[in-house]
Amino acid sequence: MRLIKLKEVMAKTSLGHSSIYKFISEGTFPKQVSLGAKSVAWVESEVDEWIEEMIRRRG
């Protein structure tokens, strides 16, 4: 299992940070994991699954 920081999440998804946090608040994007007082990361496999779901939805 690998944790990735926001910059890599943005690169993988082509989303900006505002969109990522908006989708998190809507419950449509994986939640981040707290690494400390001011540090968060995402589980890479969860982000990859989200991308795969977006591809499946395109019809």
JSON list of N, CA and C in Angstrom, two decimals:
[
{"chain": "A", "resi": 1, "resn": "MET", "atom": "N", "xyz": [0.85, -1.17, 0.00]},
{"chain": "A", "resi": 1, "resn": "MET", "atom": "CA", "xyz": [0.00, 0.00, 0.00]},
{"chain": "A", "resi": 1, "resn": "MET", "atom": "C", "xyz": [0.90, 1.23, 0.00]},
{"chain": "A", "resi": 2, "resn": "ARG", "atom": "N", "xyz": [0.50, 2.22, -0.80]},
{"chain": "A", "resi": 2, "resn": "ARG", "atom": "CA", "xyz": [1.32, 3.43, -0.95]},
{"chain": "A", "resi": 2, "resn": "ARG", "atom": "C", "xyz": [0.45, 4.66, -0.71]},
{"chain": "A", "resi": 3, "resn": "LEU", "atom": "N", "xyz": [0.99, 5.62, 0.00]},
{"chain": "A", "resi": 3, "resn": "LEU", "atom": "CA", "xyz": [0.31, 6.89, 0.22]},
{"chain": "A", "resi": 3, "resn": "LEU", "atom": "C", "xyz": [0.89, 7.93, -0.72]},
{"chain": "A", "resi": 4, "resn": "ILE", "atom": "N", "xyz": [0.02, 8.77, -1.29]},
{"chain": "A", "resi": 4, "resn": "ILE", "atom": "CA", "xyz": [0.48, 9.80, -2.20]},
{"chain": "A", "resi": 4, "resn": "ILE", "atom": "C", "xyz": [-0.03, 11.16, -1.72]},
{"chain": "A", "resi": 5, "resn": "LYS", "atom": "N", "xyz": [0.77, 12.18, -1.95]},
{"chain": "A", "resi": 5, "resn": "LYS", "atom": "CA", "xyz": [0.44, 13.53, -1.53]},
{"chain": "A", "resi": 5, "resn": "LYS", "atom": "C", "xyz": [-0.45, 14.22, -2.57]},
{"chain": "A", "resi": 6, "resn": "LEU", "atom": "N", "xyz": [-1.00, 15.36, -2.19]},
{"chain": "A", "resi": 6, "resn": "LEU", "atom": "CA", "xyz": [-1.95, 16.09, -3.02]},
{"chain": "A", "resi": 6, "resn": "LEU", "atom": "C", "xyz": [-1.41, 16.36, -4.42]},
{"chain": "A", "resi": 7, "resn": "LYS", "atom": "N", "xyz": [-0.15, 16.76, -4.52]},
{"chain": "A", "resi": 7, "resn": "LYS", "atom": "CA", "xyz": [0.42, 17.07, -5.84]},
{"chain": "A", "resi": 7, "resn": "LYS", "atom": "C", "xyz": [0.32, 15.87, -6.78]},
{"chain": "A", "resi": 8, "resn": "GLU", "atom": "N", "xyz": [0.58, 14.68, -6.28]},
{"chain": "A", "resi": 8, "resn": "GLU", "atom": "CA", "xyz": [0.49, 13.48, -7.12]},
{"chain": "A", "resi": 8, "resn": "GLU", "atom": "C", "xyz": [-0.96, 13.12, -7.42]},
{"chain": "A", "resi": 9, "resn": "VAL", "atom": "N", "xyz": [-1.85, 13.31, -6.44]},
{"chain": "A", "resi": 9, "resn": "VAL", "atom": "CA", "xyz": [-3.28, 13.07, -6.68]},
{"chain": "A", "resi": 9, "resn": "VAL", "atom": "C", "xyz": [-3.75, 13.99, -7.80]},
{"chain": "A", "resi": 10, "resn": "MET", "atom": "N", "xyz": [-3.36, 15.24, -7.75]},
{"chain": "A", "resi": 10, "resn": "MET", "atom": "CA", "xyz": [-3.74, 16.19, -8.79]},
{"chain": "A", "resi": 10, "resn": "MET", "atom": "C", "xyz": [-3.20, 15.77, -10.16]},
{"chain": "A", "resi": 11, "resn": "ALA", "atom": "N", "xyz": [-1.97, 15.30, -10.19]},
{"chain": "A", "resi": 11, "resn": "ALA", "atom": "CA", "xyz": [-1.37, 14.85, -11.45]},
{"chain": "A", "resi": 11, "resn": "ALA", "atom": "C", "xyz": [-2.09, 13.62, -12.01]},
{"chain": "A", "resi": 12, "resn": "LYS", "atom": "N", "xyz": [-2.43, 12.68, -11.12]},
{"chain": "A", "resi": 12, "resn": "LYS", "atom": "CA", "xyz": [-3.09, 11.44, -11.56]},
{"chain": "A", "resi": 12, "resn": "LYS", "atom": "C", "xyz": [-4.50, 11.68, -12.08]},
{"chain": "A", "resi": 13, "resn": "THR", "atom": "N", "xyz": [-5.21, 12.64, -11.44]},
{"chain": "A", "resi": 13, "resn": "THR", "atom": "CA", "xyz": [-6.62, 12.85, -11.77]},
{"chain": "A", "resi": 13, "resn": "THR", "atom": "C", "xyz": [-6.88, 14.02, -12.70]},
{"chain": "A", "resi": 14, "resn": "SER", "atom": "N", "xyz": [-5.90, 14.87, -12.89]},
{"chain": "A", "resi": 14, "resn": "SER", "atom": "CA", "xyz": [-6.05, 16.12, -13.65]},
{"chain": "A", "resi": 14, "resn": "SER", "atom": "C", "xyz": [-7.07, 17.06, -13.02]},
{"chain": "A", "resi": 15, "resn": "LEU", "atom": "N", "xyz": [-7.27, 16.93, -11.71]},
{"chain": "A", "resi": 15, "resn": "LEU", "atom": "CA", "xyz": [-8.17, 17.82, -10.97]},
{"chain": "A", "resi": 15, "resn": "LEU", "atom": "C", "xyz": [-7.35, 18.81, -10.16]},
{"chain": "A", "resi": 16, "resn": "GLY", "atom": "N", "xyz": [-7.93, 19.98, -9.91]},
{"chain": "A", "resi": 16, "resn": "GLY", "atom": "CA", "xyz": [-7.31, 20.95, -9.02]},
{"chain": "A", "resi": 16, "resn": "GLY", "atom": "C", "xyz": [-7.64, 20.62, -7.58]},
{"chain": "A", "resi": 17, "resn": "HIS", "atom": "N", "xyz": [-6.93, 21.25, -6.66]},
{"chain": "A", "resi": 17, "resn": "HIS", "atom": "CA", "xyz": [-7.16, 20.93, -5.25]},
{"chain": "A", "resi": 17, "resn": "HIS", "atom": "C", "xyz": [-8.57, 21.29, -4.80]},
{"chain": "A", "resi": 18, "resn": "SER", "atom": "N", "xyz": [-9.14, 22.37, -5.32]},
{"chain": "A", "resi": 18, "resn": "SER", "atom": "CA", "xyz": [-10.50, 22.75, -4.94]},
{"chain": "A", "resi": 18, "resn": "SER", "atom": "C", "xyz": [-11.51, 21.69, -5.35]},
{"chain": "A", "resi": 19, "resn": "SER", "atom": "N", "xyz": [-11.35, 21.15, -6.54]},
{"chain": "A", "resi": 19, "resn": "SER", "atom": "CA", "xyz": [-12.26, 20.10, -7.02]},
{"chain": "A", "resi": 19, "resn": "SER", "atom": "C", "xyz": [-12.12, 18.83, -6.19]},
{"chain": "A", "resi": 20, "resn": "ILE", "atom": "N", "xyz": [-10.89, 18.48, -5.86]},
{"chain": "A", "resi": 20, "resn": "ILE", "atom": "CA", "xyz": [-10.66, 17.28, -5.05]},
{"chain": "A", "resi": 20, "resn": "ILE", "atom": "C", "xyz": [-11.37, 17.41, -3.71]},
{"chain": "A", "resi": 21, "resn": "TYR", "atom": "N", "xyz": [-11.17, 18.53, -3.03]},
{"chain": "A", "resi": 21, "resn": "TYR", "atom": "CA", "xyz": [-11.80, 18.71, -1.72]},
{"chain": "A", "resi": 21, "resn": "TYR", "atom": "C", "xyz": [-13.32, 18.85, -1.83]},
{"chain": "A", "resi": 22, "resn": "LYS", "atom": "N", "xyz": [-13.80, 19.42, -2.92]},
{"chain": "A", "resi": 22, "resn": "LYS", "atom": "CA", "xyz": [-15.26, 19.49, -3.15]},
{"chain": "A", "resi": 22, "resn": "LYS", "atom": "C", "xyz": [-15.83, 18.08, -3.29]},
{"chain": "A", "resi": 23, "resn": "PHE", "atom": "N", "xyz": [-15.19, 17.25, -4.10]},
{"chain": "A", "resi": 23, "resn": "PHE", "atom": "CA", "xyz": [-15.66, 15.87, -4.28]},
{"chain": "A", "resi": 23, "resn": "PHE", "atom": "C", "xyz": [-15.58, 15.08, -2.98]},
{"chain": "A", "resi": 24, "resn": "ILE", "atom": "N", "xyz": [-14.55, 15.32, -2.17]},
{"chain": "A", "resi": 24, "resn": "ILE", "atom": "CA", "xyz": [-14.47, 14.66, -0.86]},
{"chain": "A", "resi": 24, "resn": "ILE", "atom": "C", "xyz": [-15.66, 15.05, 0.00]},
{"chain": "A", "resi": 25, "resn": "SER", "atom": "N", "xyz": [-15.98, 16.34, 0.02]},
{"chain": "A", "resi": 25, "resn": "SER", "atom": "CA", "xyz": [-17.10, 16.81, 0.86]},
{"chain": "A", "resi": 25, "resn": "SER", "atom": "C", "xyz": [-18.43, 16.26, 0.36]},
{"chain": "A", "resi": 26, "resn": "GLU", "atom": "N", "xyz": [-18.52, 15.98, -0.93]},
{"chain": "A", "resi": 26, "resn": "GLU", "atom": "CA", "xyz": [-19.73, 15.39, -1.51]},
{"chain": "A", "resi": 26, "resn": "GLU", "atom": "C", "xyz": [-19.77, 13.87, -1.34]},
{"chain": "A", "resi": 27, "resn": "GLY", "atom": "N", "xyz": [-18.67, 13.30, -0.88]},
{"chain": "A", "resi": 27, "resn": "GLY", "atom": "CA", "xyz": [-18.59, 11.85, -0.70]},
{"chain": "A", "resi": 27, "resn": "GLY", "atom": "C", "xyz": [-18.33, 11.08, -1.96]},
{"chain": "A", "resi": 28, "resn": "THR", "atom": "N", "xyz": [-17.81, 11.76, -3.01]},
{"chain": "A", "resi": 28, "resn": "THR", "atom": "CA", "xyz": [-17.59, 11.10, -4.29]},
{"chain": "A", "resi": 28, "resn": "THR", "atom": "C", "xyz": [-16.11, 10.88, -4.62]},
{"chain": "A", "resi": 29, "resn": "PHE", "atom": "N", "xyz": [-15.23, 11.21, -3.67]},
{"chain": "A", "resi": 29, "resn": "PHE", "atom": "CA", "xyz": [-13.79, 11.02, -3.88]},
{"chain": "A", "resi": 29, "resn": "PHE", "atom": "C", "xyz": [-13.22, 10.46, -2.59]},
{"chain": "A", "resi": 30, "resn": "PRO", "atom": "N", "xyz": [-12.19, 9.61, -2.68]},
{"chain": "A", "resi": 30, "resn": "PRO", "atom": "CA", "xyz": [-11.62, 9.02, -1.46]},
{"chain": "A", "resi": 30, "resn": "PRO", "atom": "C", "xyz": [-11.14, 10.08, -0.47]},
{"chain": "A", "resi": 31, "resn": "LYS", "atom": "N", "xyz": [-11.36, 9.82, 0.81]},
{"chain": "A", "resi": 31, "resn": "LYS", "atom": "CA", "xyz": [-10.91, 10.74, 1.85]},
{"chain": "A", "resi": 31, "resn": "LYS", "atom": "C", "xyz": [-9.42, 10.60, 2.08]},
{"chain": "A", "resi": 32, "resn": "GLN", "atom": "N", "xyz": [-8.83, 11.68, 2.49]},
{"chain": "A", "resi": 32, "resn": "GLN", "atom": "CA", "xyz": [-7.41, 11.69, 2.79]},
{"chain": "A", "resi": 32, "resn": "GLN", "atom": "C", "xyz": [-7.14, 11.05, 4.16]},
{"chain": "A", "resi": 33, "resn": "VAL", "atom": "N", "xyz": [-5.88, 10.68, 4.36]},
{"chain": "A", "resi": 33, "resn": "VAL", "atom": "CA", "xyz": [-5.41, 10.10, 5.61]},
{"chain": "A", "resi": 33, "resn": "VAL", "atom": "C", "xyz": [-4.53, 11.14, 6.29]},
{"chain": "A", "resi": 34, "resn": "SER", "atom": "N", "xyz": [-4.78, 11.42, 7.55]},
{"chain": "A", "resi": 34, "resn": "SER", "atom": "CA", "xyz": [-3.96, 12.38, 8.28]},
{"chain": "A", "resi": 34, "resn": "SER", "atom": "C", "xyz": [-2.62, 11.75, 8.64]},
{"chain": "A", "resi": 35, "resn": "LEU", "atom": "N", "xyz": [-1.54, 12.47, 8.33]},
{"chain": "A", "resi": 35, "resn": "LEU", "atom": "CA", "xyz": [-0.20, 11.99, 8.65]},
{"chain": "A", "resi": 35, "resn": "LEU", "atom": "C", "xyz": [0.42, 12.77, 9.80]},
{"chain": "A", "resi": 36, "resn": "GLY", "atom": "N", "xyz": [-0.28, 13.78, 10.24]},
{"chain": "A", "resi": 36, "resn": "GLY", "atom": "CA", "xyz": [0.22, 14.63, 11.32]},
{"chain": "A", "resi": 36, "resn": "GLY", "atom": "C", "xyz": [-0.58, 15.91, 11.38]},
{"chain": "A", "resi": 37, "resn": "ALA", "atom": "N", "xyz": [-0.07, 16.89, 12.09]},
{"chain": "A", "resi": 37, "resn": "ALA", "atom": "CA", "xyz": [-0.79, 18.13, 12.33]},
{"chain": "A", "resi": 37, "resn": "ALA", "atom": "C", "xyz": [-1.19, 18.84, 11.03]},
{"chain": "A", "resi": 38, "resn": "LYS", "atom": "N", "xyz": [-0.29, 18.90, 10.06]},
{"chain": "A", "resi": 38, "resn": "LYS", "atom": "CA", "xyz": [-0.57, 19.63, 8.82]},
{"chain": "A", "resi": 38, "resn": "LYS", "atom": "C", "xyz": [-0.21, 18.84, 7.58]},
{"chain": "A", "resi": 39, "resn": "SER", "atom": "N", "xyz": [-0.31, 17.54, 7.66]},
{"chain": "A", "resi": 39, "resn": "SER", "atom": "CA", "xyz": [0.09, 16.70, 6.53]},
{"chain": "A", "resi": 39, "resn": "SER", "atom": "C", "xyz": [-0.96, 15.61, 6.27]},
{"chain": "A", "resi": 40, "resn": "VAL", "atom": "N", "xyz": [-1.38, 15.52, 5.01]},
{"chain": "A", "resi": 40, "resn": "VAL", "atom": "CA", "xyz": [-2.32, 14.48, 4.62]},
{"chain": "A", "resi": 40, "resn": "VAL", "atom": "C", "xyz": [-1.83, 13.79, 3.35]},
{"chain": "A", "resi": 41, "resn": "ALA", "atom": "N", "xyz": [-2.37, 12.61, 3.11]},
{"chain": "A", "resi": 41, "resn": "ALA", "atom": "CA", "xyz": [-2.05, 11.86, 1.90]},
{"chain": "A", "resi": 41, "resn": "ALA", "atom": "C", "xyz": [-3.26, 10.99, 1.57]},
{"chain": "A", "resi": 42, "resn": "TRP", "atom": "N", "xyz": [-3.24, 10.40, 0.39]},
{"chain": "A", "resi": 42, "resn": "TRP", "atom": "CA", "xyz": [-4.31, 9.52, -0.05]},
{"chain": "A", "resi": 42, "resn": "TRP", "atom": "C", "xyz": [-3.75, 8.13, -0.31]},
{"chain": "A", "resi": 43, "resn": "VAL", "atom": "N", "xyz": [-4.59, 7.13, -0.14]},
{"chain": "A", "resi": 43, "resn": "VAL", "atom": "CA", "xyz": [-4.20, 5.75, -0.48]},
{"chain": "A", "resi": 43, "resn": "VAL", "atom": "C", "xyz": [-4.24, 5.65, -2.00]},
{"chain": "A", "resi": 44, "resn": "GLU", "atom": "N", "xyz": [-3.11, 5.36, -2.61]},
{"chain": "A", "resi": 44, "resn": "GLU", "atom": "CA", "xyz": [-3.01, 5.38, -4.06]},
{"chain": "A", "resi": 44, "resn": "GLU", "atom": "C", "xyz": [-4.02, 4.44, -4.72]},
{"chain": "A", "resi": 45, "resn": "SER", "atom": "N", "xyz": [-4.21, 3.26, -4.16]},
{"chain": "A", "resi": 45, "resn": "SER", "atom": "CA", "xyz": [-5.14, 2.30, -4.78]},
{"chain": "A", "resi": 45, "resn": "SER", "atom": "C", "xyz": [-6.57, 2.83, -4.77]},
{"chain": "A", "resi": 46, "resn": "GLU", "atom": "N", "xyz": [-6.95, 3.61, -3.75]},
{"chain": "A", "resi": 46, "resn": "GLU", "atom": "CA", "xyz": [-8.30, 4.20, -3.70]},
{"chain": "A", "resi": 46, "resn": "GLU", "atom": "C", "xyz": [-8.47, 5.26, -4.78]},
{"chain": "A", "resi": 47, "resn": "VAL", "atom": "N", "xyz": [-7.43, 6.05, -5.01]},
{"chain": "A", "resi": 47, "resn": "VAL", "atom": "CA", "xyz": [-7.47, 7.05, -6.08]},
{"chain": "A", "resi": 47, "resn": "VAL", "atom": "C", "xyz": [-7.54, 6.36, -7.43]},
{"chain": "A", "resi": 48, "resn": "ASP", "atom": "N", "xyz": [-6.76, 5.29, -7.60]},
{"chain": "A", "resi": 48, "resn": "ASP", "atom": "CA", "xyz": [-6.79, 4.53, -8.86]},
{"chain": "A", "resi": 48, "resn": "ASP", "atom": "C", "xyz": [-8.17, 3.93, -9.11]},
{"chain": "A", "resi": 49, "resn": "GLU", "atom": "N", "xyz": [-8.81, 3.43, -8.06]},
{"chain": "A", "resi": 49, "resn": "GLU", "atom": "CA", "xyz": [-10.17, 2.88, -8.20]},
{"chain": "A", "resi": 49, "resn": "GLU", "atom": "C", "xyz": [-11.15, 3.97, -8.60]},
{"chain": "A", "resi": 50, "resn": "TRP", "atom": "N", "xyz": [-11.00, 5.17, -8.05]},
{"chain": "A", "resi": 50, "resn": "TRP", "atom": "CA", "xyz": [-11.87, 6.29, -8.42]},
{"chain": "A", "resi": 50, "resn": "TRP", "atom": "C", "xyz": [-11.70, 6.61, -9.91]},
{"chain": "A", "resi": 51, "resn": "ILE", "atom": "N", "xyz": [-10.46, 6.64, -10.39]},
{"chain": "A", "resi": 51, "resn": "ILE", "atom": "CA", "xyz": [-10.19, 6.90, -11.80]},
{"chain": "A", "resi": 51, "resn": "ILE", "atom": "C", "xyz": [-10.84, 5.82, -12.67]},
{"chain": "A", "resi": 52, "resn": "GLU", "atom": "N", "xyz": [-10.68, 4.56, -12.28]},
{"chain": "A", "resi": 52, "resn": "GLU", "atom": "CA", "xyz": [-11.27, 3.46, -13.04]},
{"chain": "A", "resi": 52, "resn": "GLU", "atom": "C", "xyz": [-12.79, 3.58, -13.09]},
{"chain": "A", "resi": 53, "resn": "GLU", "atom": "N", "xyz": [-13.41, 4.02, -11.99]},
{"chain": "A", "resi": 53, "resn": "GLU", "atom": "CA", "xyz": [-14.86, 4.20, -11.95]},
{"chain": "A", "resi": 53, "resn": "GLU", "atom": "C", "xyz": [-15.28, 5.32, -12.91]},
{"chain": "A", "resi": 54, "resn": "MET", "atom": "N", "xyz": [-14.53, 6.39, -12.97]},
{"chain": "A", "resi": 54, "resn": "MET", "atom": "CA", "xyz": [-14.84, 7.48, -13.91]},
{"chain": "A", "resi": 54, "resn": "MET", "atom": "C", "xyz": [-14.76, 6.98, -15.36]},
{"chain": "A", "resi": 55, "resn": "ILE", "atom": "N", "xyz": [-13.80, 6.12, -15.64]},
{"chain": "A", "resi": 55, "resn": "ILE", "atom": "CA", "xyz": [-13.68, 5.56, -16.99]},
{"chain": "A", "resi": 55, "resn": "ILE", "atom": "C", "xyz": [-14.87, 4.67, -17.30]},
{"chain": "A", "resi": 56, "resn": "ARG", "atom": "N", "xyz": [-15.29, 3.83, -16.34]},
{"chain": "A", "resi": 56, "resn": "ARG", "atom": "CA", "xyz": [-16.45, 2.96, -16.55]},
{"chain": "A", "resi": 56, "resn": "ARG", "atom": "C", "xyz": [-17.73, 3.76, -16.79]},
{"chain": "A", "resi": 57, "resn": "ARG", "atom": "N", "xyz": [-17.87, 4.88, -16.10]},
{"chain": "A", "resi": 57, "resn": "ARG", "atom": "CA", "xyz": [-19.07, 5.71, -16.21]},
{"chain": "A", "resi": 57, "resn": "ARG", "atom": "C", "xyz": [-19.20, 6.45, -17.53]},
{"chain": "A", "resi": 58, "resn": "ARG", "atom": "N", "xyz": [-18.12, 6.57, -18.26]},
{"chain": "A", "resi": 58, "resn": "ARG", "atom": "CA", "xyz": [-18.19, 7.39, -19.48]},
{"chain": "A", "resi": 58, "resn": "ARG", "atom": "C", "xyz": [-19.07, 6.79, -20.56]},
{"chain": "A", "resi": 59, "resn": "GLY", "atom": "N", "xyz": [-19.42, 5.52, -20.36]},
{"chain": "A", "resi": 59, "resn": "GLY", "atom": "CA", "xyz": [-20.44, 4.94, -21.19]},
{"chain": "A", "resi": 59, "resn": "GLY", "atom": "C", "xyz": [-20.05, 4.19, -22.38]}
]
